[in-house]
Amino acid sequence: MEQKTVREKVAQILTDIEKDDTYLQLALKKELDTLEVKDKGFANELIYGTIKWRLRLDYVLDQFSKTPVKKMKPFIRQLMRMSVYQILFLDKVPASAAINEAVKIMHKRKMSNLSGFVNGVLRNIDRNKSEITYPNLSVYYSIPEWIITRWMKYYGEMETKAICESLSQRARVCIRINNLKTTKDKVKALLSEEGITVLEEGFLPESLYIHAPNGIHHSPSFKAGLWTVQDESAMLVGHVLGPEKGDEILDVCSAPGGKTVHLAELMQNEGHIIGADVHEHKIELIEKNAKRLGASIVEGKLQDGMLINEDWKEKFDKILLDAPCSGLGIIKRKPDIRYAKDETAIRDINNIQRKLLKNAINYLKKDGILVYSTCTLTQEENQNMVEYALSLGLQLDAIPYDMPACLKPYIKDNAYIEILPHVTDTDGFFMARFRK
Ligand SMILES: C[S@@+](CC[C@H](N)C(=O)[O-])C[C@H]1O[C@@H](n2cnc3c(N)ncnc32)[C@H](O)[C@@H]1O
């Protein structure tokens, strides 16, 4: 039997993902493992790019095809999207290669009768691509209309454009140096020996931006727990909580433990941290992370943050509530998130956030500190949660960390901040600090 080419495999993966959203991670892992290393990068690029730019790709296809994208057969729809993605976005792939491959796949899949249609539409798009104009920001940035409408209302047009532009870029790869085991200088030297390029310093003392080739998780310095991958905004959450040696800390929504272990590093591994999560299989992830990084004060614990644990009442000096959220601040890393949520999902997730916050307050000692954070950009999940926390009797508390200059104008009441992705070229984040 003739082997499937990378493009044919990708079109099939995209078709499967469209049938079942939850398939994305699974499909990628299983199917990509069957590819040779040299093809994996290209396959990833095609899959993520086609998903990310879907709204724009569909708009362009609808301008040039008599059959609307919605009415195309699922496999052809994905093949067309994937091919237009190559034509519009991939400079290194000649459009003719993308088009010829698409036509070949049509013949191979016994759909020769439609190969003329595929060829004609794609060639026409290629010929006219510089003339295409887009009707609105939603289509141009491929971000659903309801999200753009919200952002325009809250941030105004200029800031919304800047947010969209930033979220459309490729995410930089930031690593956190593990001060429990090493120093930044030593890691820099090791990375260079391992062939990993260091690009630039971040604004935090523990952060470093690198060029990440495939498989950085196999590098000896990673395996030895000398560093971990974490967005720099996410690192700021730890500094806003400001843990101290000897603190008793609860991380209510801990998995996979990125911030939990960072707290242990900031505490020089002295004190105690419970890293809780509602999903049993994720507790293992927290523990595995803590073990690799040598954070021995971290204890993984299965606990639904919405249900009361009597043993924890007034027990903790500090609590981190890094709540499950709509994730709109991280769509450059997870391109499918933008389509997975809608207004109803925001309401539902906000109900959970409120329950988690209300419950967490029970666990805080008097005068204890609670930090609430999300990686999203919606008012309900961010600014309105500050009002809610105050209504529950918490008080705002001054952020103890000297924030980078570019972020200072965004700090409100000294106590909370929304990090817009374009300001720091990081993920979008929200963090608020309260005292009981
Ligand atoms: C934003 S993620 C946390 C990321 C984590 N803090 C880190 O930095 O690695 C939210 C987490 O909340 C967990 N979660 C969702 N509902 C929960 C609940 N009711 N109680 C506890 N954890 C919950 C999810 O399993 C998920 O791991």
Coordinates of C-alpha atoms and ligand atoms in Angstrom, one line a residue:
M1 CA 0.0 0.0 0.0
E2 CA 1.2 3.5 -0.8
Q3 CA 2.5 5.4 2.2
K4 CA 0.6 8.5 3.3
T5 CA 2.5 11.8 2.8
V6 CA 2.9 14.3 5.7
R7 CA 0.2 16.5 4.2
E8 CA -2.3 13.7 3.7
K9 CA -1.7 12.6 7.3
V10 CA -2.2 16.2 8.5
A11 CA -5.4 16.6 6.5
Q12 CA -6.7 13.4 8.1
I13 CA -5.7 14.5 11.6
L14 CA -7.5 17.8 11.1
T15 CA -10.6 16.0 9.9
D16 CA -10.5 13.8 13.0
I17 CA -10.1 16.8 15.2
E18 CA -13.0 18.5 13.6
K19 CA -15.2 15.5 14.4
D20 CA -14.1 15.4 18.0
D21 CA -12.5 18.4 19.7
T22 CA -11.0 16.4 22.5
Y23 CA -9.0 14.5 19.9
L24 CA -6.4 17.3 19.4
Q25 CA -3.8 16.3 21.9
L26 CA -4.5 12.6 21.5
A27 CA -4.3 12.8 17.7
L28 CA -1.1 14.8 17.8
K29 CA 0.6 12.4 20.1
K30 CA -0.4 9.2 18.4
E31 CA -0.2 10.3 14.8
L32 CA 2.9 12.4 15.0
D33 CA 4.8 9.6 16.6
T34 CA 4.4 7.7 13.4
L35 CA 6.3 10.5 11.5
E36 CA 10.0 10.8 11.0
V37 CA 11.6 13.5 13.2
K38 CA 12.3 15.7 10.2
D39 CA 8.6 15.8 9.2
K40 CA 7.2 16.4 12.7
G41 CA 8.0 20.1 12.8
F42 CA 6.3 20.6 9.4
A43 CA 3.2 18.6 10.5
N44 CA 2.9 20.6 13.7
E45 CA 3.2 23.8 11.8
L46 CA 0.4 22.7 9.4
I47 CA -1.9 21.5 12.2
Y48 CA -1.5 24.4 14.5
G49 CA -1.5 27.0 11.7
T50 CA -4.6 25.6 10.1
I51 CA -6.5 25.5 13.3
K52 CA -5.3 28.9 14.5
W53 CA -6.2 30.7 11.2
R54 CA -9.4 28.9 10.5
L55 CA -11.6 32.0 10.4
R56 CA -9.3 33.8 8.0
L57 CA -8.8 30.7 5.8
D58 CA -12.5 30.1 5.6
Y59 CA -13.2 33.6 4.6
V60 CA -10.6 33.5 1.8
L61 CA -11.9 30.1 0.6
D62 CA -15.5 31.4 0.5
Q63 CA -14.4 34.4 -1.7
F64 CA -13.0 32.0 -4.3
S65 CA -15.0 28.8 -4.1
K66 CA -18.6 28.3 -5.4
T67 CA -19.1 25.7 -2.7
P68 CA -19.1 27.3 0.7
V69 CA -16.5 25.9 3.1
K70 CA -19.3 24.7 5.4
K71 CA -20.8 22.6 2.6
M72 CA -17.5 20.9 1.6
K73 CA -16.9 17.3 2.5
P74 CA -15.0 17.2 5.8
F75 CA -11.8 15.9 4.4
I76 CA -11.8 18.3 1.4
R77 CA -12.6 21.2 3.8
Q78 CA -9.5 20.4 5.8
L79 CA -7.3 19.8 2.8
M80 CA -8.4 23.2 1.4
R81 CA -7.8 25.0 4.7
M82 CA -4.4 23.4 5.1
S83 CA -3.4 24.3 1.5
V84 CA -4.6 27.9 1.8
Y85 CA -2.7 28.1 5.1
Q86 CA 0.5 27.2 3.2
I87 CA -0.2 29.6 0.3
L88 CA -0.9 32.6 2.6
F89 CA 1.4 32.0 5.5
L90 CA 4.4 29.8 4.7
D91 CA 7.1 31.6 2.8
K92 CA 9.4 28.7 2.6
V93 CA 6.8 26.4 1.0
P94 CA 6.2 27.2 -2.7
A95 CA 2.5 27.6 -3.4
S96 CA 2.8 25.2 -6.4
A97 CA 4.1 22.5 -4.1
A98 CA 1.1 22.9 -1.7
I99 CA -1.4 22.9 -4.6
N100 CA 0.2 19.9 -6.5
E101 CA 0.2 17.9 -3.3
A102 CA -3.4 18.7 -2.6
V103 CA -4.4 17.6 -6.1
K104 CA -2.3 14.4 -5.7
I105 CA -4.1 13.6 -2.5
M106 CA -7.5 14.0 -4.2
H107 CA -6.5 11.4 -6.8
K108 CA -5.1 9.1 -4.2
R109 CA -8.3 9.3 -2.2
K110 CA -10.3 8.4 -5.3
M111 CA -11.8 11.9 -5.6
S112 CA -10.3 12.7 -9.0
N113 CA -13.7 14.2 -10.1
L114 CA -13.1 17.0 -7.6
S115 CA -9.4 17.5 -8.2
G116 CA -10.1 20.2 -10.8
F117 CA -12.1 22.1 -8.3
V118 CA -9.4 21.9 -5.7
N119 CA -6.7 22.9 -8.3
G120 CA -8.8 25.8 -9.7
V121 CA -9.7 27.3 -6.3
L122 CA -6.2 27.1 -4.9
R123 CA -4.5 28.5 -8.0
N124 CA -7.0 31.3 -8.1
I125 CA -6.3 32.2 -4.4
D126 CA -2.5 32.0 -5.0
R127 CA -2.8 34.4 -8.0
N128 CA -4.9 36.9 -6.2
K129 CA -3.6 36.6 -2.6
S130 CA -2.1 40.1 -2.5
E131 CA -5.5 41.7 -3.4
I132 CA -7.5 40.0 -0.6
T133 CA -9.0 42.4 1.9
Y134 CA -10.6 41.4 5.2
P135 CA -13.9 42.7 6.5
N136 CA -13.1 43.0 10.2
L137 CA -10.7 42.2 13.0
S138 CA -12.4 38.9 13.8
V139 CA -11.7 37.5 10.3
Y140 CA -8.2 39.2 10.0
Y141 CA -6.9 37.8 13.3
S142 CA -9.1 34.7 13.2
I143 CA -10.5 35.4 16.7
P144 CA -14.2 34.9 17.1
E145 CA -16.5 37.9 16.9
W146 CA -17.8 37.7 20.5
I147 CA -14.2 37.9 21.9
I148 CA -13.4 40.9 19.7
T149 CA -16.6 42.7 20.6
R150 CA -15.9 42.2 24.3
W151 CA -12.3 43.5 24.0
M152 CA -13.3 46.5 21.9
K153 CA -15.9 47.5 24.6
Y154 CA -13.4 47.1 27.4
Y155 CA -10.0 48.0 26.0
G156 CA -10.9 50.2 22.9
E157 CA -9.8 49.6 19.3
M158 CA -6.1 50.4 19.6
E159 CA -5.5 48.1 22.6
T160 CA -7.7 45.4 21.1
K161 CA -5.6 45.4 17.9
A162 CA -2.4 45.3 19.9
I163 CA -3.7 42.3 21.9
C164 CA -4.8 40.5 18.7
E165 CA -1.5 41.2 17.0
S166 CA 0.4 39.9 20.0
L167 CA -1.7 36.8 20.3
S168 CA -1.2 36.0 16.6
Q169 CA 2.6 35.9 17.0
R170 CA 4.5 32.7 17.8
A171 CA 5.0 32.3 21.5
R172 CA 8.5 32.9 22.8
V173 CA 9.9 30.1 24.8
C174 CA 10.7 31.1 28.4
I175 CA 12.5 28.9 30.9
R176 CA 12.7 29.3 34.7
I177 CA 16.1 28.6 36.2
N178 CA 15.8 26.4 39.3
N179 CA 17.7 28.2 42.0
L180 CA 17.4 25.2 44.3
K181 CA 19.9 23.4 42.1
T182 CA 21.9 25.8 40.0
T183 CA 22.5 29.4 38.8
K184 CA 21.6 31.1 35.6
D185 CA 25.2 31.3 34.4
K186 CA 25.7 27.6 34.8
V187 CA 22.5 26.9 32.9
K188 CA 23.5 29.2 30.1
A189 CA 26.8 27.3 29.7
L190 CA 25.1 23.9 29.8
L191 CA 22.5 24.9 27.3
S192 CA 25.1 26.1 24.9
E193 CA 26.9 22.7 25.3
E194 CA 23.6 21.0 24.6
G195 CA 23.1 23.0 21.4
I196 CA 20.2 25.1 22.8
T197 CA 20.5 28.8 21.9
V198 CA 19.9 31.3 24.6
L199 CA 18.2 34.3 23.0
E200 CA 17.7 37.0 25.7
E201 CA 17.2 37.7 29.4
G202 CA 13.7 38.2 30.7
F203 CA 12.5 40.8 33.2
L204 CA 12.6 38.4 36.1
P205 CA 15.9 37.2 37.6
E206 CA 15.0 33.6 37.1
S207 CA 13.8 33.8 33.5
L208 CA 15.6 33.2 30.2
Y209 CA 14.3 33.1 26.6
I210 CA 15.7 30.3 24.4
H211 CA 15.3 29.0 20.9
A212 CA 13.6 25.6 21.5
P213 CA 14.2 22.9 19.0
N214 CA 12.0 19.8 19.1
G215 CA 12.6 17.6 22.1
I216 CA 14.1 20.1 24.6
H217 CA 12.5 18.0 27.3
H218 CA 15.1 15.3 26.5
S219 CA 18.1 17.5 27.2
P220 CA 20.2 16.4 30.1
S221 CA 19.9 19.8 31.9
F222 CA 16.1 19.6 31.8
K223 CA 16.1 16.0 33.0
A224 CA 18.4 17.0 35.9
G225 CA 15.8 19.6 36.9
L226 CA 18.0 22.6 36.4
W227 CA 15.2 24.5 34.6
T228 CA 11.6 24.2 33.5
V229 CA 9.5 25.9 30.8
Q230 CA 7.1 28.6 32.1
D231 CA 5.7 31.8 30.7
E232 CA 7.1 34.8 32.4
S233 CA 3.7 36.2 33.3
A234 CA 3.0 32.9 35.0
M235 CA 6.2 33.4 37.0
L236 CA 5.0 36.8 38.1
V237 CA 2.2 35.1 40.0
G238 CA 4.7 33.6 42.4
H239 CA 6.2 36.9 43.1
V240 CA 2.8 38.5 43.7
L241 CA 2.1 35.9 46.3
G242 CA 5.6 36.6 47.8
P243 CA 6.1 33.3 49.7
E244 CA 8.6 33.3 52.6
K245 CA 10.7 30.6 54.1
G246 CA 8.7 28.6 56.6
D247 CA 5.3 29.5 55.2
E248 CA 2.4 27.0 55.2
I249 CA 1.0 27.4 51.7
L250 CA -2.0 25.9 49.8
D251 CA -2.1 25.9 46.0
V252 CA -5.8 25.2 45.4
C253 CA -5.6 24.4 41.6
S254 CA -2.0 23.2 41.4
A255 CA -1.7 20.8 38.4
P256 CA 0.6 20.4 36.7
G257 CA 2.5 22.2 39.4
G258 CA 4.3 24.9 37.5
K259 CA 3.5 27.7 40.0
T260 CA 3.6 25.4 43.0
V261 CA 7.2 24.4 42.4
H262 CA 8.1 28.0 41.7
L263 CA 6.8 28.9 45.1
A264 CA 9.0 26.2 46.6
E265 CA 12.0 27.7 44.8
L266 CA 11.2 31.2 46.1
M267 CA 11.0 29.7 49.6
Q268 CA 14.4 28.0 49.2
N269 CA 12.6 24.8 49.8
E270 CA 11.8 25.7 53.5
G271 CA 8.2 25.5 54.7
H272 CA 5.3 23.4 53.3
I273 CA 3.2 23.6 50.2
I274 CA 0.1 21.5 49.5
G275 CA -0.5 21.3 45.8
A276 CA -4.1 20.3 45.4
D277 CA -6.1 19.5 42.3
V278 CA -9.5 17.9 41.6
H279 CA -8.2 15.5 39.0
E280 CA -6.6 12.4 40.4
H281 CA -4.4 11.8 37.3
K282 CA -3.0 15.3 37.6
I283 CA -1.7 14.8 41.2
E284 CA 1.0 12.6 39.7
L285 CA 2.0 15.5 37.4
I286 CA 2.5 17.8 40.4
E287 CA 4.6 15.2 42.2
K288 CA 6.6 14.4 39.2
N289 CA 7.4 18.0 38.5
A290 CA 8.3 18.6 42.2
K291 CA 10.6 15.6 42.2
R292 CA 12.5 16.5 39.1
L293 CA 13.0 20.0 40.3
G294 CA 13.9 18.9 43.9
A295 CA 11.0 20.8 45.5
S296 CA 10.7 18.4 48.5
I297 CA 8.3 20.7 50.5
V298 CA 5.6 20.1 47.9
E299 CA 2.9 17.6 48.8
G300 CA 0.3 16.6 46.1
K301 CA -3.2 16.3 47.3
L302 CA -6.5 15.3 45.7
Q303 CA -9.1 17.8 46.7
D304 CA -12.0 19.5 45.0
G305 CA -11.5 23.2 45.8
M306 CA -15.3 23.7 45.8
L307 CA -15.8 21.3 48.7
I308 CA -14.8 22.0 52.2
N309 CA -11.9 20.2 53.8
E310 CA -12.4 20.7 57.6
D311 CA -8.8 19.9 58.3
W312 CA -7.6 22.9 56.4
K313 CA -9.7 25.6 58.1
E314 CA -7.6 28.6 59.0
K315 CA -4.4 26.6 58.5
F316 CA -2.5 28.5 55.7
D317 CA -0.4 31.6 55.7
K318 CA -0.8 32.0 52.0
I319 CA -3.0 30.6 49.4
L320 CA -2.7 30.6 45.6
L321 CA -5.9 30.2 43.6
D322 CA -4.7 29.9 40.0
A323 CA -8.2 29.3 38.8
P324 CA -9.4 27.2 35.8
C325 CA -10.4 29.9 33.2
S326 CA -11.4 30.6 29.6
G327 CA -7.7 30.8 28.7
L328 CA -8.0 33.7 26.3
G329 CA -4.6 35.0 27.3
I330 CA -2.8 31.9 26.1
I331 CA -4.3 31.4 22.7
K332 CA -0.9 31.8 21.0
R333 CA 0.1 28.6 22.7
K334 CA -3.2 26.8 22.4
P335 CA -4.8 27.9 19.2
D336 CA -8.0 25.9 19.6
I337 CA -9.0 27.5 22.9
R338 CA -10.6 30.5 21.0
Y339 CA -13.2 28.3 19.4
A340 CA -13.9 26.1 22.4
K341 CA -15.4 28.7 24.6
D342 CA -18.4 31.0 24.2
E343 CA -20.3 33.5 26.5
T344 CA -22.1 30.6 28.2
A345 CA -18.9 28.9 29.0
I346 CA -17.5 32.1 30.5
R347 CA -20.6 32.2 32.8
D348 CA -20.2 28.6 33.8
I349 CA -16.4 28.8 34.5
N350 CA -17.0 32.1 36.5
N351 CA -19.4 30.2 38.8
I352 CA -16.7 27.7 39.5
Q353 CA -14.2 30.5 40.1
R354 CA -16.5 32.1 42.6
K355 CA -17.1 28.9 44.5
L356 CA -13.4 28.2 44.6
L357 CA -12.6 31.7 46.0
K358 CA -15.4 31.6 48.6
N359 CA -14.2 28.2 49.8
A360 CA -10.5 29.0 49.8
I361 CA -11.1 31.9 52.2
N362 CA -12.0 29.4 54.9
Y363 CA -8.5 27.9 54.7
L364 CA -6.7 31.2 55.3
K365 CA -5.3 32.3 58.7
K366 CA -6.4 35.7 59.9
D367 CA -4.1 38.2 58.1
G368 CA -3.2 35.5 55.6
I369 CA -2.6 36.3 52.0
L370 CA -4.6 35.0 49.0
V371 CA -3.6 35.5 45.4
Y372 CA -6.2 34.9 42.7
S373 CA -4.9 34.5 39.1
T374 CA -6.1 33.6 35.7
C375 CA -4.6 33.4 32.2
T376 CA -7.5 35.0 30.5
L377 CA -8.8 38.4 29.5
T378 CA -12.4 38.7 30.5
Q379 CA -13.9 41.1 33.0
E380 CA -16.0 38.5 34.7
E381 CA -13.1 36.3 35.4
N382 CA -10.7 39.1 36.3
Q383 CA -11.7 42.6 37.5
N384 CA -15.2 41.5 38.6
M385 CA -13.6 38.9 40.8
V386 CA -11.9 41.6 42.8
E387 CA -15.3 43.1 43.6
Y388 CA -16.5 39.7 44.6
A389 CA -13.5 39.0 46.8
L390 CA -14.1 42.3 48.6
S391 CA -17.8 41.5 49.0
L392 CA -16.6 38.3 50.8
G393 CA -14.6 40.3 53.3
L394 CA -11.1 40.1 51.8
Q395 CA -9.1 43.3 51.6
L396 CA -6.8 44.4 48.8
D397 CA -3.1 44.0 49.7
A398 CA -0.1 45.8 48.1
I399 CA 1.9 43.6 45.7
P400 CA 5.3 43.2 47.4
Y401 CA 7.3 42.7 44.3
D402 CA 8.8 45.6 42.3
M403 CA 7.1 45.0 39.0
P404 CA 8.9 45.7 35.7
A405 CA 8.5 49.4 34.6
C406 CA 6.3 48.5 31.6
L407 CA 3.8 46.9 33.9
K408 CA 3.6 49.6 36.5
P409 CA 0.9 51.7 34.8
Y410 CA -1.4 48.6 34.7
I411 CA -1.3 48.0 38.5
K412 CA -4.6 48.9 40.1
D413 CA -4.9 49.9 43.8
N414 CA -1.4 48.6 44.3
A415 CA -3.0 45.2 44.5
Y416 CA -4.0 43.8 41.1
I417 CA -2.9 43.8 37.5
E418 CA -4.0 42.6 34.2
I419 CA -1.0 41.8 32.0
L420 CA -1.9 42.4 28.3
P421 CA 0.1 40.1 26.1
H422 CA 1.6 42.9 23.9
V423 CA 3.0 44.8 26.9
T424 CA 5.5 42.1 27.9
D425 CA 5.3 39.8 24.9
T426 CA 4.1 37.1 27.2
D427 CA 0.8 35.3 27.8
G428 CA -2.1 37.4 29.0
F429 CA -2.6 37.1 32.7
F430 CA -4.5 38.5 35.7
M431 CA -3.4 38.5 39.3
A432 CA -4.8 40.0 42.5
R433 CA -3.5 40.0 46.0
F434 CA -5.8 40.0 49.1
R435 CA -5.4 39.9 52.8
K436 CA -8.0 38.2 55.2
Ligands
LIG1 C1 -5.0 27.1 35.4 S1 -4.8 25.4 35.7 C2 -3.6 25.5 37.0 C3 -2.2 25.6 36.5 C4 -1.2 25.5 37.6 N1 -1.4 26.4 38.7 C5 0.3 25.6 37.1 O1 0.8 26.7 37.2 O2 0.8 24.6 36.7 C6 -6.2 25.1 36.6 C7 -6.2 23.8 37.4 O3 -7.4 23.7 38.2 C8 -7.8 22.4 38.3 N2 -9.2 22.4 38.8 C9 -10.4 22.6 38.0 N3 -11.4 22.6 38.9 C10 -10.9 22.4 40.1 C11 -11.6 22.2 41.4 N4 -12.9 22.2 41.5 N5 -10.8 22.0 42.4 C12 -9.4 22.0 42.3 N6 -8.8 22.1 41.1 C13 -9.5 22.3 40.0 C14 -7.6 21.8 36.9 O4 -7.5 20.4 37.0 C15 -6.3 22.5 36.5 O5 -5.2 21.7 36.7

